[in-house]
PDB file of C-alpha atoms in Angstrom:
ATOM      1  CA  ARG Y 380      16.320   5.564  -7.750  1.00 75.00           C
ATOM      2  CA  LYS Y 381      12.873   5.137  -6.252  1.00 84.00           C
ATOM      3  CA  GLU Y 382      10.026   4.288  -8.594  1.00 90.00           C
ATOM      4  CA  VAL Y 383       7.765   6.845  -6.949  1.00 94.00           C
ATOM      5  CA  GLU Y 384       8.827  10.017  -5.135  1.00 95.00           C
ATOM      6  CA  GLN Y 385       6.739  12.270  -2.942  1.00 95.00           C
ATOM      7  CA  ASP Y 386       7.434  15.300  -0.789  1.00 94.00           C
ATOM      8  CA  PRO Y 387       6.989  13.957   2.752  1.00 93.00           C
ATOM      9  CA  GLY Y 388       5.664  17.273   4.064  1.00 92.00           C
ATOM     10  CA  PRO Y 389       4.072  17.937   6.441  1.00 96.00           C
ATOM     11  CA  PHE Y 390       1.780  20.360   4.734  1.00 97.00           C
ATOM     12  CA  ASN Y 391       0.141  22.427   7.458  1.00 97.00           C
ATOM     13  CA  VAL Y 392      -2.915  24.267   6.161  1.00 97.00           C
ATOM     14  CA  PRO Y 393      -5.925  25.997   7.744  1.00 98.00           C
ATOM     15  CA  GLU Y 394      -9.437  24.681   7.316  1.00 98.00           C
ATOM     16  CA  GLY Y 395     -10.920  25.817   4.041  1.00 98.00           C
ATOM     17  CA  ALA Y 396      -7.592  26.073   2.246  1.00 98.00           C
ATOM     18  CA  THR Y 397      -6.759  24.492  -1.081  1.00 98.00           C
ATOM     19  CA  VAL Y 398      -3.717  22.257  -1.068  1.00 97.00           C
ATOM     20  CA  ALA Y 399      -1.971  20.319  -3.799  1.00 96.00           C
ATOM     21  CA  PHE Y 400       0.502  17.438  -3.745  1.00 93.00           C
ATOM     22  CA  ASN Y 401       2.630  16.162  -6.553  1.00 94.00           C
ATOM     23  CA  CYS Y 402       4.172  12.782  -7.055  1.00 95.00           C
ATOM     24  CA  THR Y 403       6.754  11.845  -9.669  1.00 96.00           C
ATOM     25  CA  TYR Y 404       7.344   8.401 -11.127  1.00 95.00           C
ATOM     26  CA  SER Y 405      10.455   7.184 -12.883  1.00 93.00           C
ATOM     27  CA  ASN Y 406       9.213   4.480 -15.236  1.00 88.00           C
ATOM     28  CA  SER Y 407       7.650   5.779 -18.437  1.00 86.00           C
ATOM     29  CA  ALA Y 408       5.945   2.388 -18.878  1.00 86.00           C
ATOM     30  CA  SER Y 409       3.759   3.101 -15.838  1.00 86.00           C
ATOM     31  CA  GLN Y 410       0.174   2.405 -16.741  1.00 85.00           C
ATOM     32  CA  SER Y 411      -2.120   3.003 -13.796  1.00 90.00           C
ATOM     33  CA  PHE Y 412      -2.058   5.568 -11.044  1.00 94.00           C
ATOM     34  CA  PHE Y 413      -3.796   5.943  -7.720  1.00 95.00           C
ATOM     35  CA  TRP Y 414      -3.979   7.983  -4.573  1.00 97.00           C
ATOM     36  CA  TYR Y 415      -4.438   6.164  -1.280  1.00 97.00           C
ATOM     37  CA  ARG Y 416      -5.091   7.755   2.078  1.00 98.00           C
ATOM     38  CA  GLN Y 417      -3.577   6.449   5.284  1.00 97.00           C
ATOM     39  CA  ASP Y 418      -4.729   7.712   8.663  1.00 97.00           C
ATOM     40  CA  CYS Y 419      -2.354   7.566  11.605  1.00 94.00           C
ATOM     41  CA  ARG Y 420      -1.844   3.947  12.738  1.00 91.00           C
ATOM     42  CA  LYS Y 421      -4.357   2.699  10.178  1.00 95.00           C
ATOM     43  CA  GLU Y 422      -4.186   0.823   6.912  1.00 96.00           C
ATOM     44  CA  PRO Y 423      -4.109   2.573   3.515  1.00 97.00           C
ATOM     45  CA  LYS Y 424      -7.417   2.953   1.696  1.00 96.00           C
ATOM     46  CA  LEU Y 425      -8.027   3.846  -1.917  1.00 95.00           C
ATOM     47  CA  LEU Y 426      -8.960   7.513  -2.303  1.00 96.00           C
ATOM     48  CA  MET Y 427      -9.182   7.665  -6.074  1.00 95.00           C
ATOM     49  CA  SER Y 428      -7.754   6.354  -9.295  1.00 92.00           C
ATOM     50  CA  VAL Y 429      -6.097   8.835 -11.632  1.00 93.00           C
ATOM     51  CA  TYR Y 430      -7.237   8.836 -15.241  1.00 86.00           C
ATOM     52  CA  SER Y 431      -5.420  10.294 -18.218  1.00 87.00           C
ATOM     53  CA  SER Y 432      -8.023  12.990 -18.700  1.00 87.00           C
ATOM     54  CA  GLY Y 433      -7.996  13.932 -15.028  1.00 89.00           C
ATOM     55  CA  ASN Y 434     -10.851  13.207 -12.665  1.00 93.00           C
ATOM     56  CA  GLU Y 435     -12.715  14.764  -9.828  1.00 95.00           C
ATOM     57  CA  ASP Y 436     -14.492  13.335  -6.814  1.00 94.00           C
ATOM     58  CA  GLY Y 437     -16.163  16.030  -4.751  1.00 96.00           C
ATOM     59  CA  ARG Y 438     -13.424  18.244  -3.294  1.00 98.00           C
ATOM     60  CA  PHE Y 439     -10.649  16.052  -4.704  1.00 98.00           C
ATOM     61  CA  THR Y 440      -9.149  16.396  -8.171  1.00 97.00           C
ATOM     62  CA  ALA Y 441      -6.460  14.142  -9.590  1.00 97.00           C
ATOM     63  CA  GLN Y 442      -4.373  14.901 -12.647  1.00 96.00           C
ATOM     64  CA  LEU Y 443      -1.853  12.917 -14.666  1.00 95.00           C
ATOM     65  CA  ASN Y 444       0.944  14.440 -16.704  1.00 94.00           C
ATOM     66  CA  ARG Y 445       2.582  11.647 -18.706  1.00 93.00           C
ATOM     67  CA  ALA Y 446       5.050  13.923 -20.477  1.00 93.00           C
ATOM     68  CA  SER Y 447       6.560  15.086 -17.194  1.00 93.00           C
ATOM     69  CA  GLN Y 448       5.793  11.828 -15.369  1.00 94.00           C
ATOM     70  CA  TYR Y 449       3.915  13.199 -12.429  1.00 93.00           C
ATOM     71  CA  ILE Y 450       0.498  12.947 -10.873  1.00 96.00           C
ATOM     72  CA  SER Y 451      -1.143  15.477  -8.633  1.00 97.00           C
ATOM     73  CA  LEU Y 452      -3.866  15.607  -6.036  1.00 97.00           C
ATOM     74  CA  LEU Y 453      -5.746  18.823  -5.309  1.00 98.00           C
ATOM     75  CA  ILE Y 454      -7.917  19.145  -2.225  1.00 98.00           C
ATOM     76  CA  ARG Y 455     -10.301  22.097  -2.088  1.00 98.00           C
ATOM     77  CA  ASP Y 456     -11.988  23.474   1.028  1.00 98.00           C
ATOM     78  CA  SER Y 457      -9.846  21.353   3.364  1.00 98.00           C
ATOM     79  CA  LYS Y 458     -11.560  19.766   6.351  1.00 98.00           C
ATOM     80  CA  LEU Y 459     -10.016  18.710   9.641  1.00 98.00           C
ATOM     81  CA  SER Y 460     -10.896  15.153   8.654  1.00 97.00           C
ATOM     82  CA  ASP Y 461      -8.624  15.407   5.600  1.00 98.00           C
ATOM     83  CA  SER Y 462      -5.609  15.227   7.925  1.00 98.00           C
ATOM     84  CA  ALA Y 463      -3.800  12.048   6.890  1.00 98.00           C
ATOM     85  CA  THR Y 464      -0.894  10.776   4.826  1.00 97.00           C
ATOM     86  CA  TYR Y 465      -1.549  10.578   1.107  1.00 98.00           C
ATOM     87  CA  LEU Y 466       0.206   7.805  -0.782  1.00 97.00           C
ATOM     88  CA  CYS Y 467       0.877   7.923  -4.488  1.00 96.00           C
ATOM     89  CA  VAL Y 468       0.731   4.490  -6.139  1.00 95.00           C
ATOM     90  CA  VAL Y 469       1.829   3.428  -9.588  1.00 94.00           C
ATOM     91  CA  ASN Y 470       1.286   0.169 -11.439  1.00 90.00           C
ATOM     92  CA  ILE Y 471       3.807  -0.536 -14.176  1.00 83.00           C
ATOM     93  CA  ASN Y 472       3.222  -3.464 -16.481  1.00 72.00           C
ATOM     94  CA  ASN Y 473       2.486  -6.223 -14.037  1.00 68.00           C
ATOM     95  CA  PHE Y 474      -1.050  -6.522 -12.885  1.00 73.00           C
ATOM     96  CA  ASN Y 475      -0.023  -7.235  -9.344  1.00 80.00           C
ATOM     97  CA  LYS Y 476       3.044  -5.042  -8.907  1.00 85.00           C
ATOM     98  CA  PHE Y 477       2.252  -1.714  -7.332  1.00 91.00           C
ATOM     99  CA  TYR Y 478       4.841   0.849  -6.304  1.00 93.00           C
ATOM    100  CA  PHE Y 479       4.017   3.104  -3.391  1.00 95.00           C
ATOM    101  CA  GLY Y 480       5.469   6.475  -2.588  1.00 95.00           C
ATOM    102  CA  SER Y 481       6.457   7.098   1.011  1.00 95.00           C
ATOM    103  CA  GLY Y 482       3.553   9.494   1.429  1.00 96.00           C
ATOM    104  CA  THR Y 483       2.820  13.169   1.959  1.00 97.00           C
ATOM    105  CA  LYS Y 484       1.521  14.150   5.368  1.00 97.00           C
ATOM    106  CA  LEU Y 485      -1.278  16.701   5.544  1.00 98.00           C
ATOM    107  CA  ASN Y 486      -2.309  18.487   8.731  1.00 98.00           C
ATOM    108  CA  VAL Y 487      -5.443  20.604   8.484  1.00 98.00           C
ATOM    109  CA  LYS Y 488      -5.723  22.988  11.429  1.00 97.00           C
ATOM    110  CA  PRO Y 489      -8.755  24.866  12.774  1.00 95.00           C
TER     111      PRO Y 489
ATOM    112  CA  ASP Q   2     -17.552  -4.614   2.908  1.00 70.00           C
ATOM    113  CA  VAL Q   3     -14.306  -6.392   2.218  1.00 68.00           C
ATOM    114  CA  LYS Q   4     -12.581  -7.471   5.340  1.00 91.00           C
ATOM    115  CA  VAL Q   5      -8.920  -8.359   5.597  1.00 97.00           C
ATOM    116  CA  THR Q   6      -7.747  -9.521   8.975  1.00 97.00           C
ATOM    117  CA  GLN Q   7      -4.267 -10.180  10.300  1.00 97.00           C
ATOM    118  CA  SER Q   8      -3.501 -12.528  13.138  1.00 92.00           C
ATOM    119  CA  SER Q   9      -1.729 -10.059  15.415  1.00 93.00           C
ATOM    120  CA  ARG Q  10      -1.508  -6.283  15.771  1.00 95.00           C
ATOM    121  CA  TYR Q  11       1.739  -6.409  17.709  1.00 97.00           C
ATOM    122  CA  LEU Q  12       4.366  -9.135  17.860  1.00 97.00           C
ATOM    123  CA  VAL Q  13       7.735  -9.281  19.593  1.00 98.00           C
ATOM    124  CA  LYS Q  14      10.149 -12.032  18.597  1.00 97.00           C
ATOM    125  CA  ARG Q  15      13.782 -12.854  19.227  1.00 98.00           C
ATOM    126  CA  THR Q  16      16.497 -12.996  16.597  1.00 98.00           C
ATOM    127  CA  GLY Q  17      16.593 -16.416  14.950  1.00 97.00           C
ATOM    128  CA  GLU Q  18      12.990 -17.340  15.739  1.00 97.00           C
ATOM    129  CA  LYS Q  19      10.649 -18.566  13.020  1.00 97.00           C
ATOM    130  CA  VAL Q  20       7.741 -16.157  12.660  1.00 97.00           C
ATOM    131  CA  PHE Q  21       4.350 -16.724  11.035  1.00 97.00           C
ATOM    132  CA  LEU Q  22       2.102 -13.844  10.038  1.00 98.00           C
ATOM    133  CA  GLU Q  23      -1.376 -14.841   8.944  1.00 97.00           C
ATOM    134  CA  CYS Q  24      -3.784 -12.952   6.733  1.00 98.00           C
ATOM    135  CA  VAL Q  25      -7.391 -13.835   5.912  1.00 98.00           C
ATOM    136  CA  GLN Q  26      -9.770 -12.129   3.493  1.00 96.00           C
ATOM    137  CA  ASP Q  27     -13.485 -12.778   3.242  1.00 95.00           C
ATOM    138  CA  MET Q  28     -14.293 -11.579  -0.275  1.00 90.00           C
ATOM    139  CA  ASP Q  29     -13.072 -14.487  -2.387  1.00 91.00           C
ATOM    140  CA  HIS Q  30     -10.292 -12.371  -3.913  1.00 92.00           C
ATOM    141  CA  GLU Q  31      -7.831 -14.118  -6.193  1.00 93.00           C
ATOM    142  CA  ASN Q  32      -4.872 -11.879  -5.426  1.00 94.00           C
ATOM    143  CA  MET Q  33      -3.176 -11.394  -2.097  1.00 96.00           C
ATOM    144  CA  PHE Q  34      -0.091  -9.433  -1.110  1.00 97.00           C
ATOM    145  CA  TRP Q  35       2.396  -8.927   1.673  1.00 98.00           C
ATOM    146  CA  TYR Q  36       4.081  -5.547   2.098  1.00 98.00           C
ATOM    147  CA  ARG Q  37       6.295  -4.039   4.691  1.00 98.00           C
ATOM    148  CA  GLN Q  38       6.106  -0.355   5.540  1.00 97.00           C
ATOM    149  CA  ASP Q  39       9.071   1.548   6.901  1.00 95.00           C
ATOM    150  CA  PRO Q  40       9.427   5.303   7.502  1.00 90.00           C
ATOM    151  CA  GLY Q  41      10.739   7.108   4.446  1.00 87.00           C
ATOM    152  CA  LEU Q  42      10.567   3.985   2.303  1.00 90.00           C
ATOM    153  CA  GLY Q  43       6.848   3.570   1.816  1.00 90.00           C
ATOM    154  CA  LEU Q  44       5.250   0.211   1.253  1.00 95.00           C
ATOM    155  CA  ARG Q  45       7.470  -2.373  -0.413  1.00 96.00           C
ATOM    156  CA  LEU Q  46       6.136  -5.579  -1.913  1.00 95.00           C
ATOM    157  CA  ILE Q  47       7.538  -8.770  -0.421  1.00 97.00           C
ATOM    158  CA  TYR Q  48       5.459 -11.454  -2.182  1.00 97.00           C
ATOM    159  CA  PHE Q  49       2.128 -11.778  -3.892  1.00 95.00           C
ATOM    160  CA  SER Q  50      -0.116 -14.657  -4.853  1.00 96.00           C
ATOM    161  CA  TYR Q  51      -2.608 -14.777  -7.712  1.00 93.00           C
ATOM    162  CA  ASP Q  52      -4.117 -18.173  -6.915  1.00 93.00           C
ATOM    163  CA  VAL Q  53      -3.987 -21.016  -4.424  1.00 95.00           C
ATOM    164  CA  LYS Q  54      -0.456 -22.447  -4.221  1.00 95.00           C
ATOM    165  CA  MET Q  55       0.796 -19.775  -6.654  1.00 95.00           C
ATOM    166  CA  LYS Q  56       3.246 -17.111  -5.541  1.00 95.00           C
ATOM    167  CA  GLU Q  57       5.600 -14.581  -7.036  1.00 94.00           C
ATOM    168  CA  LYS Q  58       8.431 -12.600  -5.550  1.00 95.00           C
ATOM    169  CA  GLY Q  59       8.035  -8.925  -5.054  1.00 93.00           C
ATOM    170  CA  ASP Q  60      10.846  -6.431  -4.686  1.00 93.00           C
ATOM    171  CA  ILE Q  61      12.256  -7.553  -1.332  1.00 96.00           C
ATOM    172  CA  PRO Q  62      11.651 -11.319  -0.904  1.00 97.00           C
ATOM    173  CA  GLU Q  63      14.971 -12.124   0.765  1.00 97.00           C
ATOM    174  CA  GLY Q  64      14.512 -13.629   4.196  1.00 97.00           C
ATOM    175  CA  TYR Q  65      10.809 -14.312   3.655  1.00 98.00           C
ATOM    176  CA  SER Q  66       8.648 -17.085   2.286  1.00 98.00           C
ATOM    177  CA  VAL Q  67       4.888 -17.390   1.817  1.00 98.00           C
ATOM    178  CA  SER Q  68       2.211 -20.012   1.744  1.00 98.00           C
ATOM    179  CA  ARG Q  69      -1.239 -20.021   0.180  1.00 98.00           C
ATOM    180  CA  GLU Q  70      -2.991 -23.310   0.757  1.00 97.00           C
ATOM    181  CA  LYS Q  71      -6.508 -21.851   0.738  1.00 97.00           C
ATOM    182  CA  LYS Q  72      -7.883 -19.003  -1.299  1.00 96.00           C
ATOM    183  CA  GLU Q  73      -8.781 -16.871   1.691  1.00 97.00           C
ATOM    184  CA  ARG Q  74      -5.513 -17.258   3.594  1.00 98.00           C
ATOM    185  CA  PHE Q  75      -2.020 -15.987   2.818  1.00 98.00           C
ATOM    186  CA  SER Q  76       0.808 -16.527   5.269  1.00 98.00           C
ATOM    187  CA  LEU Q  77       4.140 -14.766   5.518  1.00 98.00           C
ATOM    188  CA  ILE Q  78       6.980 -16.697   7.098  1.00 98.00           C
ATOM    189  CA  LEU Q  79      10.218 -15.331   8.450  1.00 97.00           C
ATOM    190  CA  GLU Q  80      12.420 -18.421   8.581  1.00 95.00           C
ATOM    191  CA  SER Q  81      14.953 -16.877  10.954  1.00 97.00           C
ATOM    192  CA  ALA Q  82      13.940 -13.438  12.145  1.00 97.00           C
ATOM    193  CA  SER Q  83      16.560 -10.699  12.151  1.00 98.00           C
ATOM    194  CA  THR Q  84      16.517  -7.210  13.633  1.00 98.00           C
ATOM    195  CA  ASN Q  85      16.335  -5.629  10.172  1.00 97.00           C
ATOM    196  CA  GLN Q  86      12.953  -7.308   9.735  1.00 98.00           C
ATOM    197  CA  THR Q  87      11.479  -5.114  12.450  1.00 98.00           C
ATOM    198  CA  SER Q  88       8.715  -3.334  10.580  1.00 98.00           C
ATOM    199  CA  MET Q  89       4.995  -2.882   9.986  1.00 97.00           C
ATOM    200  CA  TYR Q  90       3.673  -5.731   7.843  1.00 98.00           C
ATOM    201  CA  LEU Q  91       0.554  -5.125   5.788  1.00 98.00           C
ATOM    202  CA  CYS Q  92      -1.462  -7.740   3.990  1.00 98.00           C
ATOM    203  CA  ALA Q  93      -3.743  -6.793   1.106  1.00 97.00           C
ATOM    204  CA  SER Q  94      -6.121  -8.465  -1.300  1.00 95.00           C
ATOM    205  CA  ARG Q  95      -7.485  -7.553  -4.699  1.00 92.00           C
ATOM    206  CA  SER Q  96     -10.183  -9.097  -6.813  1.00 86.00           C
ATOM    207  CA  GLY Q  97      -9.630 -10.199 -10.382  1.00 73.00           C
ATOM    208  CA  ALA Q  98      -8.700  -8.413 -13.555  1.00 67.00           C
ATOM    209  CA  LEU Q  99     -11.388  -5.734 -13.448  1.00 70.00           C
ATOM    210  CA  SER Q 100     -10.282  -3.885 -10.342  1.00 76.00           C
ATOM    211  CA  TYR Q 101      -6.961  -2.511  -9.199  1.00 84.00           C
ATOM    212  CA  GLU Q 102      -8.176  -1.565  -5.753  1.00 89.00           C
ATOM    213  CA  GLN Q 103      -6.285  -3.227  -2.935  1.00 93.00           C
ATOM    214  CA  TYR Q 104      -7.904  -3.774   0.441  1.00 95.00           C
ATOM    215  CA  PHE Q 105      -5.503  -3.750   3.341  1.00 97.00           C
ATOM    216  CA  GLY Q 106      -5.535  -5.432   6.704  1.00 97.00           C
ATOM    217  CA  PRO Q 107      -4.819  -3.426   9.868  1.00 96.00           C
ATOM    218  CA  GLY Q 108      -1.137  -4.391   9.887  1.00 97.00           C
ATOM    219  CA  THR Q 109       1.157  -6.272  12.250  1.00 97.00           C
ATOM    220  CA  ARG Q 110       3.863  -4.316  14.019  1.00 97.00           C
ATOM    221  CA  LEU Q 111       6.713  -6.822  14.357  1.00 98.00           C
ATOM    222  CA  THR Q 112       9.657  -6.102  16.605  1.00 98.00           C
ATOM    223  CA  VAL Q 113      12.654  -8.433  16.473  1.00 98.00           C
ATOM    224  CA  THR Q 114      15.016  -8.086  19.423  1.00 97.00           C
TER     225      THR Q 114
END
């Protein structure tokens, strides 16, 4: 079983829409959670960390549900520039071991 | 800005060849990583290093070795390349205990024929 599972999509949404992705993780000992963004043919870049109380950064909101072992990313007022693959990342109990989901592809259309 | 560079963007090698992938970071980070990225499988950790000459196996170390002789440089070595090692290889670095953020290089697309 994979440590981190994501719906690969693609999610095709119009500009201005709100879209949400979920990601589930299998290890209840998981400690830290992140969303990375990867543009086509580019390297992943950190979008935001996910805190237990949930956190927001502009149009992006991340939530953690430990009981059900999932994290979510909500994007409001989607822009064309939000088109990318969003990677869910989990750190278990080793400071240098990160588990990546295979990504959810988002296409924002005019 | 942190910069992580990789020696090649594209590489084509023959089965059985020894392959070196080089990664350099310019931010004095202690931790460096090698991942491979394959469709549907996401990024998988091959090896990481937390200090010069120190290394630890990741989840898929078989067929690979690494070298870290200087803090800024982390090399991935394929001793005898095989076709199932055709992949995108991504190097990353991370500073010390206070930050989890990983900074990635642009990747090397390796094809083994």
